[in-house]
């Protein structure tokens, strides 16, 4: 009986922790590792069960009056769109540990999309992984003002 109660409490705590991790990201804005962009997270997907991220600020655009375009996009029709405001992270689903897995990351300076993960860290940062097959590269993002 005590083991069942303990297991139930641990499961409830784990679910609450995952929900808090989701709530902590929703609507929050993060500065990329190089400091040149900010991304704001929002719910997306079926039943709003996924996490997406919008490119909400670009340093190059803030320093000039000319919009930064998606010039490296493999689709010629999209090369004239402004980068600011595009959804660059999508389809991430939260696992039991509060990590966001198996989403897509669009790397605009390369015009490529990668499979990726978003991993909240104990120090309050986010580790983003972009992967091709089994090879992954990561960046650490810090919370920013919107």
Steps between C-alpha positions, in 0.01 A plus 500: 500500500778745594694416180189563289441834671865600455493398132181702449652806667817472291296469179290802595812701583657404168188604308481829693869565431450440126197732497701771677783461249251547215343803667846648562579493127165612359513867411861529614771655283854364469824647368698274269854402593661759269265775624382583148139383530212450743241223479160502672332167580131421449266200494429342164398174335201280562322603820783749568706209634819601320752779547602740224726804490473824304801707400394815684810723474811521282796716591581570131146623439500710818819674384368591155180609332514211254319175584718189511372253241499121490755511217641149550162324494503206257156606376554798265149630579593542868831681451330839499312452830612681814669276755362685800168341588554159339447179694850354517435225757199269476358162589676446835325262737567490871624179660456387861822678604380842379725498193362585156594243238479411133416841362641693205740797503539729201852648479439801278865587433538156338147463366485156659262324736627260764344255743545627853437506872449778754640409840434731800809507723522521879677838474198657324643486148378296202717259308387468138622205298486487122570159350570337167476123533687431827728804494372790711623851571370705787458859613419648839232768506429740786171660603453848355261791517239486220 
